[in-house]
XYZ file of C-alpha atoms in Angstrom:
634
model
C 88.318 70.499 47.848
C 90.257 72.566 50.584
C 90.275 71.866 53.428
C 88.932 75.087 55.071
C 85.703 74.067 53.003
C 85.283 71.300 55.111
C 86.241 72.502 58.244
C 83.507 75.308 57.379
C 80.998 72.971 56.133
C 81.734 70.523 59.813
C 81.559 73.919 62.303
C 77.723 75.454 60.040
C 76.561 71.640 60.808
C 77.468 71.372 64.310
C 75.779 74.784 64.289
C 73.023 74.054 62.893
C 72.293 70.815 64.931
C 72.797 72.969 68.551
C 70.808 76.106 67.433
C 68.260 72.973 66.674
C 68.622 70.981 69.891
C 67.982 74.584 71.801
C 64.392 75.053 70.072
C 63.579 71.661 69.991
C 59.791 70.928 72.152
C 61.690 67.665 72.326
C 63.153 69.192 75.232
C 61.743 70.135 78.450
C 63.701 73.615 78.500
C 60.846 75.318 81.184
C 61.284 72.683 83.775
C 64.202 73.442 85.530
C 63.491 71.461 88.637
C 66.637 69.663 88.651
C 68.460 72.686 89.365
C 65.943 73.113 92.591
C 66.754 69.928 93.271
C 70.394 69.788 93.311
C 71.103 72.905 95.284
C 68.582 71.700 98.114
C 70.049 71.240 101.212
C 73.098 72.854 100.563
C 75.833 73.390 103.188
C 78.674 73.815 102.182
C 79.855 74.096 99.050
C 83.536 73.870 97.781
C 84.675 76.743 95.656
C 88.554 75.793 93.611
C 88.476 72.511 94.470
C 91.974 71.244 93.640
C 92.873 67.717 95.254
C 96.162 66.275 95.640
C 97.974 63.017 96.215
C 100.660 62.263 98.745
C 102.748 63.257 96.146
C 101.258 66.290 95.361
C 100.013 64.887 92.010
C 96.177 66.376 91.021
C 93.980 64.100 91.634
C 90.755 65.973 91.194
C 90.647 69.841 89.789
C 87.525 71.650 89.613
C 89.016 74.635 87.899
C 88.791 73.774 84.476
C 84.825 73.047 84.371
C 83.976 76.245 86.674
C 85.550 78.657 84.218
C 83.773 76.639 81.082
C 80.739 76.216 82.422
C 80.779 80.522 83.834
C 80.394 81.192 80.135
C 77.667 80.980 77.459
C 77.257 77.039 76.222
C 79.203 77.115 72.750
C 78.414 75.911 70.075
C 80.230 72.607 69.962
C 78.478 71.441 73.177
C 74.478 69.885 72.631
C 72.536 71.888 74.690
C 71.214 68.755 76.420
C 73.997 68.155 77.912
C 75.748 71.170 78.301
C 72.475 71.646 80.853
C 74.027 67.806 82.413
C 77.528 69.696 82.808
C 75.558 72.294 84.791
C 74.172 70.138 87.038
C 77.383 67.485 87.668
C 78.897 70.871 88.688
C 76.711 72.086 91.646
C 78.608 70.370 94.450
C 79.555 70.500 98.369
C 77.551 68.691 101.352
C 73.986 69.302 100.814
C 71.313 67.756 103.674
C 69.273 65.293 102.288
C 67.136 64.730 105.858
C 67.062 64.360 109.288
C 70.707 62.636 109.503
C 71.295 61.883 106.320
C 73.266 63.982 103.997
C 75.395 63.813 101.170
C 78.724 65.446 99.326
C 78.406 64.967 96.156
C 80.903 66.461 92.871
C 84.485 66.321 94.293
C 84.154 62.744 92.960
C 82.425 60.980 90.228
C 80.082 59.478 92.356
C 78.300 60.163 95.547
C 78.841 59.793 99.617
C 75.982 59.427 101.227
C 76.236 60.147 105.412
C 73.800 58.599 108.472
C 74.314 60.004 111.246
C 74.072 56.682 113.983
C 74.767 57.136 118.157
C 78.172 57.487 118.637
C 79.696 58.023 114.387
C 78.744 57.301 111.367
C 77.511 54.856 108.437
C 79.421 55.949 104.979
C 77.120 54.513 101.925
C 79.224 54.715 99.005
C 83.213 55.856 100.085
C 83.542 57.631 96.380
C 86.280 56.001 93.669
C 89.831 56.736 95.097
C 91.857 57.543 99.194
C 92.397 61.067 98.117
C 88.234 62.016 97.234
C 87.035 60.110 100.195
C 88.939 61.834 102.435
C 87.547 65.309 100.998
C 84.344 63.727 101.674
C 84.956 63.203 105.219
C 86.280 66.468 105.877
C 83.877 68.153 104.969
C 81.102 66.135 106.771
C 83.411 66.114 110.196
C 83.712 69.954 109.775
C 80.441 70.996 108.971
C 78.766 68.889 111.115
C 80.980 67.441 113.676
C 83.646 65.360 113.840
C 82.663 61.751 114.750
C 84.742 57.987 113.733
C 83.097 55.981 110.521
C 81.584 53.111 112.822
C 79.880 51.238 109.659
C 80.769 51.232 105.382
C 77.502 49.865 103.138
C 79.099 49.073 100.124
C 75.653 49.783 97.792
C 77.094 47.423 94.701
C 80.556 46.291 92.578
C 81.758 48.931 90.676
C 84.869 50.470 91.999
C 83.570 53.827 92.206
C 81.468 53.399 95.255
C 83.956 51.096 97.493
C 87.573 52.624 95.605
C 88.042 54.911 98.876
C 87.466 53.153 101.424
C 90.839 53.600 103.457
C 89.950 57.841 102.858
C 87.619 57.557 105.768
C 90.212 55.700 108.161
C 86.667 53.303 109.623
C 87.446 51.789 113.266
C 88.842 48.642 113.659
C 85.595 47.105 114.546
C 83.305 49.082 111.647
C 81.170 46.942 110.165
C 81.548 46.706 106.399
C 78.359 45.367 104.508
C 78.321 44.461 100.841
C 75.736 41.985 98.701
C 76.326 38.354 98.599
C 79.200 38.143 95.574
C 80.795 41.170 96.175
C 84.368 39.892 96.217
C 83.577 37.546 93.645
C 82.627 40.165 90.845
C 85.398 42.857 91.916
C 88.006 40.099 91.577
C 86.954 39.215 88.786
C 87.320 43.052 87.284
C 90.714 43.167 88.248
C 92.170 40.479 86.681
C 90.382 40.478 83.417
C 89.110 43.546 82.718
C 89.680 45.731 85.433
C 85.735 47.389 84.752
C 87.024 48.168 80.925
C 90.394 47.980 79.327
C 92.366 51.087 80.019
C 92.442 52.842 76.829
C 88.813 52.076 76.268
C 88.180 54.001 79.752
C 90.034 56.529 78.372
C 87.927 57.032 75.429
C 84.636 56.359 77.028
C 85.482 59.212 79.813
C 87.567 61.544 77.792
C 90.664 61.395 80.728
C 92.866 61.957 77.250
C 90.836 65.445 76.595
C 91.766 68.387 77.808
C 88.425 70.372 79.710
C 86.494 72.729 77.201
C 84.434 73.881 74.453
C 86.114 71.667 72.109
C 86.819 68.958 74.977
C 85.991 67.671 77.777
C 82.091 68.866 79.066
C 81.511 65.534 81.482
C 80.652 61.927 82.352
C 77.307 61.826 82.016
C 76.795 60.518 85.404
C 79.175 62.850 87.111
C 81.379 65.239 86.097
C 84.861 63.292 85.790
C 86.668 60.223 87.178
C 89.698 61.129 89.793
C 93.066 59.848 89.847
C 94.536 58.627 93.574
C 94.599 55.475 95.348
C 91.587 53.272 94.769
C 91.847 50.576 98.469
C 89.939 47.846 99.528
C 88.249 46.461 102.627
C 86.908 43.215 102.770
C 83.116 43.394 103.532
C 81.841 41.832 107.006
C 78.688 41.202 106.310
C 76.666 39.870 103.225
C 73.284 40.997 102.106
C 71.851 37.473 100.148
C 69.281 37.462 97.756
C 66.831 37.748 100.403
C 67.871 40.729 101.705
C 67.841 41.903 105.574
C 68.002 44.008 108.345
C 70.798 45.526 110.186
C 70.887 47.925 113.386
C 74.242 49.526 112.654
C 74.757 52.080 115.825
C 71.774 52.477 116.512
C 70.574 52.785 112.846
C 67.795 50.632 111.774
C 68.715 50.143 107.900
C 66.949 47.362 105.258
C 68.466 46.073 102.477
C 67.286 44.781 99.286
C 69.379 42.568 96.827
C 69.369 44.015 93.797
C 71.220 43.208 90.863
C 70.555 45.409 87.440
C 73.109 48.079 86.767
C 76.384 45.442 88.524
C 75.740 41.969 88.663
C 75.881 42.377 92.829
C 73.877 45.412 94.218
C 71.052 46.746 96.512
C 68.909 49.041 97.856
C 69.072 50.711 100.901
C 66.602 52.268 103.398
C 66.677 54.429 106.242
C 63.058 53.420 107.952
C 63.633 56.267 110.225
C 64.342 59.486 107.595
C 62.556 57.662 104.775
C 65.025 57.392 102.686
C 65.553 55.192 99.702
C 68.618 54.089 98.516
C 68.981 52.906 95.094
C 72.362 52.500 94.214
C 73.141 52.833 90.232
C 70.031 50.683 89.379
C 68.376 54.445 88.827
C 70.415 57.888 88.647
C 69.690 61.027 85.502
C 70.411 59.809 82.831
C 69.334 57.051 80.779
C 71.242 53.398 81.684
C 73.887 51.671 80.213
C 72.746 48.072 79.199
C 76.042 47.836 78.248
C 79.178 50.196 78.712
C 81.072 51.063 76.121
C 84.431 50.590 78.409
C 83.299 47.120 77.758
C 82.044 44.909 80.104
C 78.817 42.066 79.995
C 75.938 43.150 78.787
C 73.618 42.931 81.155
C 70.174 41.824 81.913
C 67.992 44.298 81.171
C 64.779 42.228 82.299
C 66.199 41.437 85.523
C 67.104 45.085 86.145
C 63.913 46.592 85.607
C 62.701 43.619 87.926
C 64.718 45.279 91.053
C 64.116 48.498 89.856
C 60.182 47.339 90.641
C 61.232 45.746 93.714
C 61.976 49.418 94.902
C 58.421 50.105 94.795
C 57.696 48.414 97.491
C 58.997 50.735 99.733
C 55.586 52.695 99.307
C 56.827 55.383 102.474
C 59.456 56.358 100.829
C 59.694 59.985 100.415
C 63.301 60.799 99.418
C 65.219 59.177 96.528
C 68.481 58.734 96.523
C 71.842 57.416 95.082
C 75.162 56.853 94.068
C 75.190 59.756 91.165
C 73.450 62.616 90.625
C 70.551 64.396 92.903
C 68.187 63.312 95.573
C 64.230 63.701 94.435
C 61.767 64.847 96.847
C 58.069 64.143 97.705
C 56.573 60.476 97.761
C 54.509 60.886 94.267
C 57.745 62.597 92.921
C 59.805 58.935 94.234
C 57.019 57.161 92.471
C 57.284 58.240 90.306
C 60.659 58.358 89.215
C 61.207 54.655 89.598
C 58.164 53.859 87.602
C 59.653 55.736 84.684
C 62.963 54.144 85.072
C 61.394 50.579 85.567
C 59.610 51.351 82.889
C 62.463 52.800 80.232
C 63.811 49.688 81.026
C 61.130 47.220 80.158
C 60.036 49.229 76.958
C 63.728 49.032 75.398
C 63.818 45.269 76.734
C 60.236 44.391 75.710
C 60.669 45.851 71.856
C 64.164 44.940 71.450
C 63.117 41.381 71.970
C 60.043 41.801 70.179
C 61.789 42.260 66.776
C 64.878 39.787 67.871
C 62.121 37.415 67.181
C 60.353 39.343 64.395
C 64.109 38.403 62.041
C 65.549 41.730 62.139
C 69.250 42.370 64.076
C 70.823 44.159 66.299
C 72.389 46.716 64.535
C 68.516 46.960 62.843
C 66.850 47.493 65.674
C 69.291 49.591 66.881
C 68.029 52.235 64.474
C 64.614 51.145 64.650
C 63.194 51.320 68.312
C 62.855 55.027 70.311
C 61.563 55.582 73.935
C 57.983 56.947 74.247
C 56.913 60.868 74.535
C 56.250 60.189 78.020
C 59.516 59.107 78.799
C 61.744 60.085 76.061
C 60.685 64.177 77.351
C 61.989 62.899 81.190
C 65.287 65.182 81.868
C 66.262 61.752 84.078
C 65.360 59.559 80.527
C 67.932 61.446 78.080
C 71.020 59.403 76.972
C 73.758 61.759 78.742
C 75.369 58.124 79.640
C 73.483 55.264 77.795
C 71.514 55.016 74.244
C 68.442 53.305 73.608
C 70.853 52.384 70.636
C 73.701 50.775 72.088
C 71.368 48.976 75.055
C 68.604 47.796 71.966
C 71.921 45.820 70.541
C 73.294 44.615 74.121
C 69.900 43.244 75.246
C 69.454 41.096 71.697
C 73.475 40.211 72.119
C 72.465 39.311 75.352
C 69.823 36.629 74.264
C 71.488 35.330 70.985
C 75.280 36.348 71.323
C 77.873 38.080 68.476
C 76.324 36.291 65.455
C 73.574 37.557 63.736
C 71.894 34.282 62.068
C 73.065 34.766 58.751
C 76.094 32.613 57.963
C 77.680 35.625 55.391
C 78.530 36.941 58.929
C 79.467 33.343 60.730
C 83.175 33.665 59.433
C 83.593 36.751 57.880
C 87.213 38.154 56.533
C 88.668 39.955 59.558
C 89.059 44.058 59.351
C 92.267 44.230 57.854
C 92.090 41.992 55.029
C 88.006 42.829 54.630
C 89.021 46.529 54.187
C 91.846 45.509 52.014
C 88.812 44.196 49.432
C 86.355 46.689 50.052
C 88.748 49.919 49.208
C 89.584 48.045 46.153
C 86.205 46.968 44.778
C 85.692 51.163 45.625
C 88.369 51.909 43.393
C 91.012 52.555 45.825
C 91.699 54.587 48.507
C 92.393 58.113 46.387
C 88.750 57.321 44.812
C 87.527 56.726 48.990
C 89.328 59.544 50.027
C 87.551 61.891 47.185
C 84.176 60.596 47.930
C 84.470 61.408 52.091
C 85.932 64.332 50.721
C 82.088 65.029 49.253
C 80.443 63.190 51.811
C 82.149 65.227 54.658
C 80.742 68.575 53.366
C 77.076 67.393 52.584
C 77.677 66.532 56.275
C 77.468 62.434 56.083
C 79.556 61.773 59.045
C 77.903 58.674 60.653
C 79.301 56.863 57.312
C 82.655 59.064 56.606
C 84.185 57.690 59.801
C 82.562 53.958 58.835
C 83.945 54.287 55.025
C 87.532 55.457 56.803
C 87.878 53.308 59.365
C 88.238 50.616 56.363
C 91.143 53.033 55.127
C 92.405 52.996 58.431
C 92.484 49.138 58.819
C 94.346 49.236 55.452
C 96.747 52.109 55.604
C 96.570 52.911 59.494
C 99.303 55.650 58.429
C 97.078 57.663 55.364
C 97.698 60.905 56.900
C 94.398 61.876 54.713
C 92.308 59.153 55.839
C 93.591 60.665 59.237
C 92.965 63.744 59.230
C 89.186 63.557 57.276
C 88.499 61.128 59.903
C 89.473 63.321 62.533
C 86.926 65.979 61.083
C 84.115 63.484 61.072
C 84.587 62.574 64.758
C 84.971 66.283 66.519
C 81.757 67.053 64.765
C 79.672 63.825 66.193
C 81.743 64.346 68.953
C 79.934 67.844 69.627
C 77.001 67.477 68.613
C 76.395 64.388 70.983
C 74.195 64.742 73.912
C 75.295 61.932 75.058
C 78.635 63.187 77.357
C 80.534 59.282 76.697
C 79.763 59.015 72.732
C 80.295 62.895 73.453
C 84.309 61.844 75.028
C 84.977 58.572 72.618
C 84.511 60.754 69.375
C 86.834 63.662 70.501
C 88.845 60.981 71.761
C 89.621 59.091 68.284
C 89.910 62.742 66.713
C 92.433 63.653 69.230
C 94.238 60.249 68.465
C 94.529 60.400 65.465
C 96.222 63.444 64.471
C 98.941 62.222 66.298
C 97.727 63.534 70.234
C 98.330 61.115 72.253
C 99.751 62.473 75.431
C 98.337 61.380 79.126
C 96.621 64.121 79.865
C 94.090 62.180 81.835
C 93.715 61.337 86.264
C 96.060 57.954 87.006
C 94.989 55.879 89.742
C 96.852 53.646 91.542
C 94.919 49.780 92.354
C 97.803 48.152 94.166
C 96.173 48.151 97.203
C 93.416 45.976 95.406
C 96.046 43.407 94.674
C 97.062 42.762 97.738
C 93.530 41.406 98.246
C 92.964 38.946 95.444
C 93.926 34.951 96.128
C 96.835 33.846 94.911
C 94.903 31.120 92.907
C 93.228 34.042 91.384
C 96.792 35.722 90.761
C 98.098 32.583 88.838
C 95.036 33.269 86.447
C 95.886 35.965 85.593
C 99.318 34.698 84.974
C 97.885 32.097 82.632
C 96.173 34.939 80.767
C 99.720 36.408 79.504
C 100.624 33.079 77.931
C 100.921 33.420 74.150
C 98.860 29.953 73.303
C 100.922 29.586 69.515
C 104.410 30.342 70.980
C 103.838 27.698 73.718
C 101.938 25.502 71.909
C 105.161 22.382 72.443
C 106.146 22.980 75.298
C 105.813 20.894 78.797
C 107.191 23.198 81.881
C 106.180 21.866 85.456
C 107.379 24.780 88.312
C 107.168 25.395 91.589
C 106.117 28.508 93.431
C 107.038 28.659 97.230
C 105.709 31.751 98.742
C 107.554 32.448 101.590
C 105.528 35.037 103.936
C 102.329 32.894 103.369
C 104.106 29.794 103.816
C 101.943 28.820 100.474
C 102.833 26.733 97.386
C 101.826 26.197 94.106
C 103.496 23.861 91.428
C 101.959 25.118 87.329
C 101.928 22.748 84.553
C 102.082 24.510 81.264
C 101.161 22.090 78.727
C 99.239 22.261 75.352
C 99.780 26.630 75.502
C 97.476 26.138 78.867
C 99.209 27.082 82.170
C 97.200 25.930 84.776
C 97.571 24.660 88.349
C 98.327 21.225 89.365
C 98.763 18.707 92.503
C 101.051 15.707 92.847
C 103.697 16.130 90.582
C 107.593 16.899 90.784
C 108.486 19.955 89.040
C 111.830 21.020 87.449
C 112.309 23.910 88.851
C 111.710 25.695 92.153
C 110.823 29.422 92.399
C 111.390 30.950 96.042
C 109.014 34.469 96.710
C 107.480 36.889 98.271
C 103.662 37.412 97.624
C 104.111 41.159 96.790
C 107.386 40.041 94.338
C 105.184 37.199 92.889
C 102.906 39.688 92.503
C 105.230 42.204 90.512
C 106.004 39.750 89.063
C 103.080 38.653 86.985
C 101.799 42.361 86.523
C 105.005 42.822 84.978
C 105.474 45.372 86.841
C 109.822 44.463 87.075
C 111.594 42.077 85.096
C 112.160 38.924 86.937
C 115.578 39.596 86.983
C 115.315 42.391 89.154
C 112.953 40.443 91.210
C 114.043 39.369 94.569
C 114.208 36.068 94.239
C 115.231 32.381 94.851
C 115.120 30.013 91.452
C 116.866 25.637 92.022
C 116.641 23.620 89.735
C 116.073 23.551 86.614
C 116.130 27.392 86.130
C 115.920 26.887 81.754
C 112.896 25.858 82.343
C 111.783 29.581 84.079
C 113.467 31.405 81.773
C 111.430 29.533 78.879
C 108.123 30.037 80.706
C 108.953 33.612 80.819
C 110.245 33.718 76.795
C 105.933 32.569 76.356
C 104.585 35.327 78.806
C 103.187 38.464 76.662
C 103.242 41.910 78.246
C 100.246 44.111 77.907
C 100.985 47.746 76.842
C 99.389 50.478 79.029
C 97.474 52.153 75.833
C 97.144 50.855 72.550
C 95.898 52.378 69.467
C 91.722 52.390 68.743
C 90.716 54.704 66.027
C 94.169 54.945 64.350
C 94.745 51.116 64.216
C 97.937 51.320 64.963
C 99.487 50.322 68.873
C 102.979 50.612 70.978
C 104.359 47.695 72.702
C 107.538 48.458 74.089
C 109.204 51.070 72.095
C 107.774 48.943 68.595
C 105.138 50.422 67.134
C 103.422 48.156 64.483
C 100.403 47.536 62.641
C 97.354 46.230 65.398
C 96.841 42.318 64.167
C 93.506 41.850 62.587
């Protein structure tokens, strides 16, 4: 079967599915209210917006999306996703209510400005310093300059606090966050950094070029920006009981509301009747589980938090960390009620079927929102999907094991792939069948079966090529922005195009806020347990500029902090040097530090430290460690 035939079949499949969606009654195409709301109150737009960092690198560039979206929808973009992409590209400064404004579309997340007696109170200061600075400058230019006298973090995800230093708060500015904020921020930055970098790249399409066959949107915003991630610690915390604060003459009511984030809160402005619901509600179905990687969220708790938002019965406007506001008391109530019910429906139906004995993967194909919810534009699956969410709900209660002993200790992927492919008659036979399935339009199956081939032989050129076609086709028919990005990223990787073209974020400022004890916890996860299993090493660490001292003990393949023991060697260094050492930014021999005692003990410890790659393969089953390419271990 010729490649031309396969490619033509894939293109025809894409066009057919997307044309069918464009004419389907499943979508309320006549309802243009979102476009009206997304443009309402626009005071100043941001045409041809390009944002650069101090070094002149572009961290945000609206022009490629502007150019693409100025034309007709291409066959390679799902019509519903195209609609959202147009909405998310409306950017500028908007008046929400008397005394309340938002900047939208210049960052992944919104910034909200509340006018106090003397200055601004900023809710969620964007993702990076550079984009936050643009938002503040726009507000000051249009509305008149004001100092920032208050900052509110609605929840723990970095796109809502990373730009804090870009708004240059006054030295005595109050910084308000939900209780537990620092603990969750630091925990995520130490282990998974809100998802591993390669998985983030896949989900947000950070290695994709913008265009009809590439990046179109992120679902909850236009794109992720680059730049410097900053951190300002909170001065005030809102506990589980909620509370009221008056900041610069503005009364603010806070409602503790975990859900989309482990520590989050709703923010109500009684004077303007504006309710900010953080990321608990926005113009998409939520992510109970996010494919960048994260702990599964508690859908029942989340639904309850949204239900409690309805207690603000006199709210006339609802806003959030993403997308556009909704005006009118009835609209607010309908929006919150439908968002709550979608979460509760997924939770209750997943739990019901779980108790009937169905597995998570079975349930994922069986649960659908009722039409009364599914037809709401703000509950379309642009960011989360029903299938991934119900899997997460089952996993939240039951964990990874499905109860079937056949999966209790199954073969790892590479060994299983060898057996599966052998049973199917070998790779050539599988490739022949895969070609037939590609032409027949069975793309989900093709990526699944060829994944086994790539575990067995990551360098199989035809498997990579066929899988790339299948992933590309799936991406071009996805309504969900993150699924599209993931499939197209896989296709790009399989084609051998893994050049870094996405925005780069610098989180060095956050690392300076991490307690030193927590830094040693990070060092502990770098220990290669098998290599360190027989070692017994004690080291003393003297941090000269903070006058702190720690002793680490490597034993049983585990690095722990201990007290009251004598170390074999002493390492004296500054906090910055320790940070560079632990985060493997610089090799120990190039760092300014003094080692006394048994230098061999330090060298032995460092010989069992893992070096984490900046990137690794996901779809291609091969990855780079330094200069060496090897098969990814099963």
